[in-house]
Amino acid sequence: MTIAVFPGSFDPLTNGHLDLITRASRLFDQLIVAVGQNTAKQGVFTPAERVAFIEQSIPDLPNVTVRVETGLTVAFMRQCHATVLVRGLRNSVDFEYEQGIAGMNHHLDAHIETVCLMANPQYQFVSSSLLREVAKFGGNLTTLVPVPVARALVKRLGSDEQ
């Protein structure tokens, strides 16, 4: 059985993330979505909120579980007996970034294989910073994030000037 891990901050969860989760769930026997904390960014939602958003959005994917990850992804993968690390690529900048991470992960554990999935073109422009900006000013996010996430983003970040 092949166990894969799809790590990310998922802050916020996007429809692009959900597309990648769905596609990866068809490729591997088990997929673990690992919700981590990006130490370089200020989070909008708690890890528990992010887990809940993902779980609410994937009820029809029985081979997918969601867990909070702290520490190195490689160590988390060892705990889960996972051998494949799934990453999404939107553009060449993502490729450069992921290439370095894949090299370090291979250095830390040569048994880990990184598989990159190309983002669906309709989501290639989506980033968490852009979503936060649109939410702050009350823009429509419903085609980019699940509806509960859109509501929560506007509630948490929306300006009083709307």
mmCIF file of C-alpha atoms in Angstrom:
data_model
loop_
_atom_site.group_PDB
_atom_site.id
_atom_site.type_symbol
_atom_site.label_atom_id
_atom_site.label_comp_id
_atom_site.label_asym_id
_atom_site.label_seq_id
_atom_site.Cartn_x
_atom_site.Cartn_y
_atom_site.Cartn_z
ATOM 1 C CA MET A 1 0.000 0.000 0.000
ATOM 2 C CA THR A 2 1.367 3.406 -0.976
ATOM 3 C CA ILE A 3 0.826 6.154 1.577
ATOM 4 C CA ALA A 4 1.343 9.720 0.447
ATOM 5 C CA VAL A 5 1.433 12.971 2.398
ATOM 6 C CA PHE A 6 0.259 16.307 1.027
ATOM 7 C CA PRO A 7 1.637 18.928 3.429
ATOM 8 C CA GLY A 8 0.760 22.581 3.525
ATOM 9 C CA SER A 9 -0.436 25.398 5.692
ATOM 10 C CA PHE A 10 -3.849 25.464 3.934
ATOM 11 C CA ASP A 11 -4.373 28.922 5.414
ATOM 12 C CA PRO A 12 -6.812 29.347 3.799
ATOM 13 C CA LEU A 13 -7.933 26.149 2.101
ATOM 14 C CA THR A 14 -8.548 26.860 -1.592
ATOM 15 C CA ASN A 15 -10.390 25.079 -4.370
ATOM 16 C CA GLY A 16 -6.955 24.581 -5.908
ATOM 17 C CA HIS A 17 -5.912 22.622 -2.801
ATOM 18 C CA LEU A 18 -9.113 20.579 -3.016
ATOM 19 C CA ASP A 19 -8.433 19.819 -6.684
ATOM 20 C CA LEU A 20 -4.947 18.565 -5.810
ATOM 21 C CA ILE A 21 -6.255 16.512 -2.863
ATOM 22 C CA THR A 22 -8.880 14.887 -5.091
ATOM 23 C CA ARG A 23 -6.386 14.115 -7.846
ATOM 24 C CA ALA A 24 -3.777 12.756 -5.418
ATOM 25 C CA SER A 25 -6.411 10.593 -3.715
ATOM 26 C CA ARG A 26 -6.855 8.771 -7.037
ATOM 27 C CA LEU A 27 -3.118 8.115 -7.354
ATOM 28 C CA PHE A 28 -2.344 6.647 -3.928
ATOM 29 C CA ASP A 29 -3.914 4.059 -1.636
ATOM 30 C CA GLN A 30 -3.945 6.490 1.260
ATOM 31 C CA LEU A 31 -3.430 10.252 1.307
ATOM 32 C CA ILE A 32 -2.724 12.156 4.484
ATOM 33 C CA VAL A 33 -3.255 15.898 4.290
ATOM 34 C CA ALA A 34 -0.763 17.322 6.768
ATOM 35 C CA VAL A 35 -1.784 20.719 8.109
ATOM 36 C CA GLY A 36 1.330 22.547 9.206
ATOM 37 C CA GLN A 37 2.291 26.006 10.302
ATOM 38 C CA ASN A 38 4.305 28.145 7.906
ATOM 39 C CA THR A 39 6.703 29.849 10.311
ATOM 40 C CA ALA A 40 7.324 32.610 7.748
ATOM 41 C CA LYS A 41 3.664 33.690 7.694
ATOM 42 C CA GLN A 42 1.107 35.007 10.156
ATOM 43 C CA GLY A 43 -1.817 32.584 10.179
ATOM 44 C CA VAL A 44 -5.470 33.520 9.747
ATOM 45 C CA PHE A 45 -6.990 30.262 11.032
ATOM 46 C CA THR A 46 -5.897 27.886 13.786
ATOM 47 C CA PRO A 47 -4.693 24.421 12.800
ATOM 48 C CA ALA A 48 -7.943 22.954 14.192
ATOM 49 C CA GLU A 49 -10.016 25.321 12.026
ATOM 50 C CA ARG A 50 -8.000 24.406 8.944
ATOM 51 C CA VAL A 51 -8.419 20.674 9.638
ATOM 52 C CA ALA A 52 -12.173 21.184 10.022
ATOM 53 C CA PHE A 53 -12.426 23.105 6.730
ATOM 54 C CA ILE A 54 -10.609 20.321 4.885
ATOM 55 C CA GLU A 55 -12.601 17.512 6.503
ATOM 56 C CA GLN A 56 -15.892 19.298 5.682
ATOM 57 C CA SER A 57 -14.783 19.614 2.064
ATOM 58 C CA ILE A 58 -13.767 15.990 1.393
ATOM 59 C CA PRO A 59 -16.529 13.720 2.758
ATOM 60 C CA ASP A 60 -16.518 11.692 -0.473
ATOM 61 C CA LEU A 61 -12.799 10.810 -0.289
ATOM 62 C CA PRO A 62 -12.600 7.823 2.096
ATOM 63 C CA ASN A 63 -8.876 7.244 1.567
ATOM 64 C CA VAL A 64 -7.975 10.779 2.721
ATOM 65 C CA THR A 65 -7.294 11.716 6.329
ATOM 66 C CA VAL A 66 -6.304 15.078 7.749
ATOM 67 C CA ARG A 67 -3.803 15.541 10.552
ATOM 68 C CA VAL A 68 -1.911 18.404 12.131
ATOM 69 C CA GLU A 69 1.817 18.256 11.519
ATOM 70 C CA THR A 70 4.479 19.920 13.643
ATOM 71 C CA GLY A 71 8.160 19.700 12.946
ATOM 72 C CA LEU A 72 9.851 18.268 9.901
ATOM 73 C CA THR A 73 7.621 16.747 7.248
ATOM 74 C CA VAL A 74 10.131 13.904 6.798
ATOM 75 C CA ALA A 75 9.747 12.924 10.470
ATOM 76 C CA PHE A 76 5.946 13.114 10.139
ATOM 77 C CA MET A 77 6.128 10.866 7.084
ATOM 78 C CA ARG A 78 8.196 8.285 8.961
ATOM 79 C CA GLN A 79 5.550 8.209 11.715
ATOM 80 C CA CYS A 80 2.851 7.621 9.083
ATOM 81 C CA HIS A 81 4.910 5.088 7.096
ATOM 82 C CA ALA A 82 4.490 7.327 4.045
ATOM 83 C CA THR A 83 6.925 7.154 1.141
ATOM 84 C CA VAL A 84 5.531 9.799 -1.222
ATOM 85 C CA LEU A 85 5.380 13.540 -0.700
ATOM 86 C CA VAL A 86 2.818 15.320 -2.889
ATOM 87 C CA ARG A 87 3.257 18.954 -3.858
ATOM 88 C CA GLY A 88 1.373 21.271 -6.181
ATOM 89 C CA LEU A 89 3.037 23.534 -8.713
ATOM 90 C CA ARG A 90 1.399 26.702 -10.021
ATOM 91 C CA ASN A 91 4.353 28.159 -11.899
ATOM 92 C CA SER A 92 8.128 28.158 -12.358
ATOM 93 C CA VAL A 93 8.643 30.001 -9.069
ATOM 94 C CA ASP A 94 6.895 27.145 -7.236
ATOM 95 C CA PHE A 95 9.078 24.675 -9.146
ATOM 96 C CA GLU A 96 12.296 26.361 -8.013
ATOM 97 C CA TYR A 97 11.083 26.461 -4.409
ATOM 98 C CA GLU A 98 9.881 22.851 -4.401
ATOM 99 C CA GLN A 99 13.040 21.605 -6.092
ATOM 100 C CA GLY A 100 15.127 22.808 -3.138
ATOM 101 C CA ILE A 101 12.740 21.306 -0.596
ATOM 102 C CA ALA A 102 12.695 17.981 -2.470
ATOM 103 C CA GLY A 103 16.487 17.917 -2.427
ATOM 104 C CA MET A 104 16.628 18.557 1.317
ATOM 105 C CA ASN A 105 13.942 15.963 2.025
ATOM 106 C CA HIS A 106 15.858 13.404 -0.059
ATOM 107 C CA HIS A 107 18.997 14.280 1.883
ATOM 108 C CA LEU A 108 17.147 13.727 5.182
ATOM 109 C CA ASP A 109 15.507 10.481 4.017
ATOM 110 C CA ALA A 110 16.472 8.868 0.711
ATOM 111 C CA HIS A 111 13.297 6.731 0.768
ATOM 112 C CA ILE A 112 11.025 9.740 0.291
ATOM 113 C CA GLU A 113 9.907 10.411 -3.255
ATOM 114 C CA THR A 114 8.431 13.808 -4.148
ATOM 115 C CA VAL A 115 5.642 13.885 -6.728
ATOM 116 C CA CYS A 116 4.547 17.264 -8.087
ATOM 117 C CA LEU A 117 1.127 17.819 -9.601
ATOM 118 C CA MET A 118 0.525 20.756 -11.882
ATOM 119 C CA ALA A 119 -2.173 23.113 -10.643
ATOM 120 C CA ASN A 120 -5.374 23.275 -12.613
ATOM 121 C CA PRO A 121 -5.017 26.377 -14.859
ATOM 122 C CA GLN A 122 -8.140 27.951 -13.331
ATOM 123 C CA TYR A 123 -6.346 28.095 -9.950
ATOM 124 C CA GLN A 124 -2.773 28.918 -10.994
ATOM 125 C CA PHE A 125 -3.068 32.567 -9.962
ATOM 126 C CA VAL A 126 -4.509 31.855 -6.507
ATOM 127 C CA SER A 127 -2.330 32.550 -3.476
ATOM 128 C CA SER A 128 -3.174 32.921 0.187
ATOM 129 C CA SER A 129 -1.914 36.514 0.258
ATOM 130 C CA LEU A 130 -4.173 37.479 -2.658
ATOM 131 C CA LEU A 131 -7.142 35.762 -1.040
ATOM 132 C CA ARG A 132 -6.582 37.582 2.241
ATOM 133 C CA GLU A 133 -6.438 40.905 0.395
ATOM 134 C CA VAL A 134 -9.675 40.217 -1.500
ATOM 135 C CA ALA A 135 -11.397 39.089 1.719
ATOM 136 C CA LYS A 136 -10.269 42.212 3.548
ATOM 137 C CA PHE A 137 -12.069 44.385 1.048
ATOM 138 C CA GLY A 138 -15.157 42.191 0.705
ATOM 139 C CA GLY A 139 -14.462 40.715 -2.730
ATOM 140 C CA ASN A 140 -16.173 37.567 -3.988
ATOM 141 C CA LEU A 141 -14.124 34.463 -3.196
ATOM 142 C CA THR A 142 -16.769 31.791 -3.769
ATOM 143 C CA THR A 143 -15.200 30.372 -6.941
ATOM 144 C CA LEU A 144 -11.759 30.202 -5.329
ATOM 145 C CA VAL A 145 -12.409 28.721 -1.883
ATOM 146 C CA PRO A 146 -15.144 26.545 -0.363
ATOM 147 C CA VAL A 147 -18.140 28.634 0.754
ATOM 148 C CA PRO A 148 -17.517 28.106 4.511
ATOM 149 C CA VAL A 149 -13.929 29.284 4.040
ATOM 150 C CA ALA A 150 -15.056 32.364 2.095
ATOM 151 C CA ARG A 151 -17.499 33.295 4.867
ATOM 152 C CA ALA A 152 -14.911 32.740 7.581
ATOM 153 C CA LEU A 153 -12.283 34.777 5.714
ATOM 154 C CA VAL A 154 -14.600 37.760 5.263
ATOM 155 C CA LYS A 155 -15.723 37.516 8.889
ATOM 156 C CA ARG A 156 -12.139 37.344 10.168
ATOM 157 C CA LEU A 157 -10.521 39.819 7.779
ATOM 158 C CA GLY A 158 -13.311 41.954 6.327
ATOM 159 C CA SER A 159 -12.965 45.669 6.853
ATOM 160 C CA ASP A 160 -15.541 47.814 8.624
ATOM 161 C CA GLU A 161 -15.595 50.112 5.581
ATOM 162 C CA GLN A 162 -17.763 47.795 3.431
#
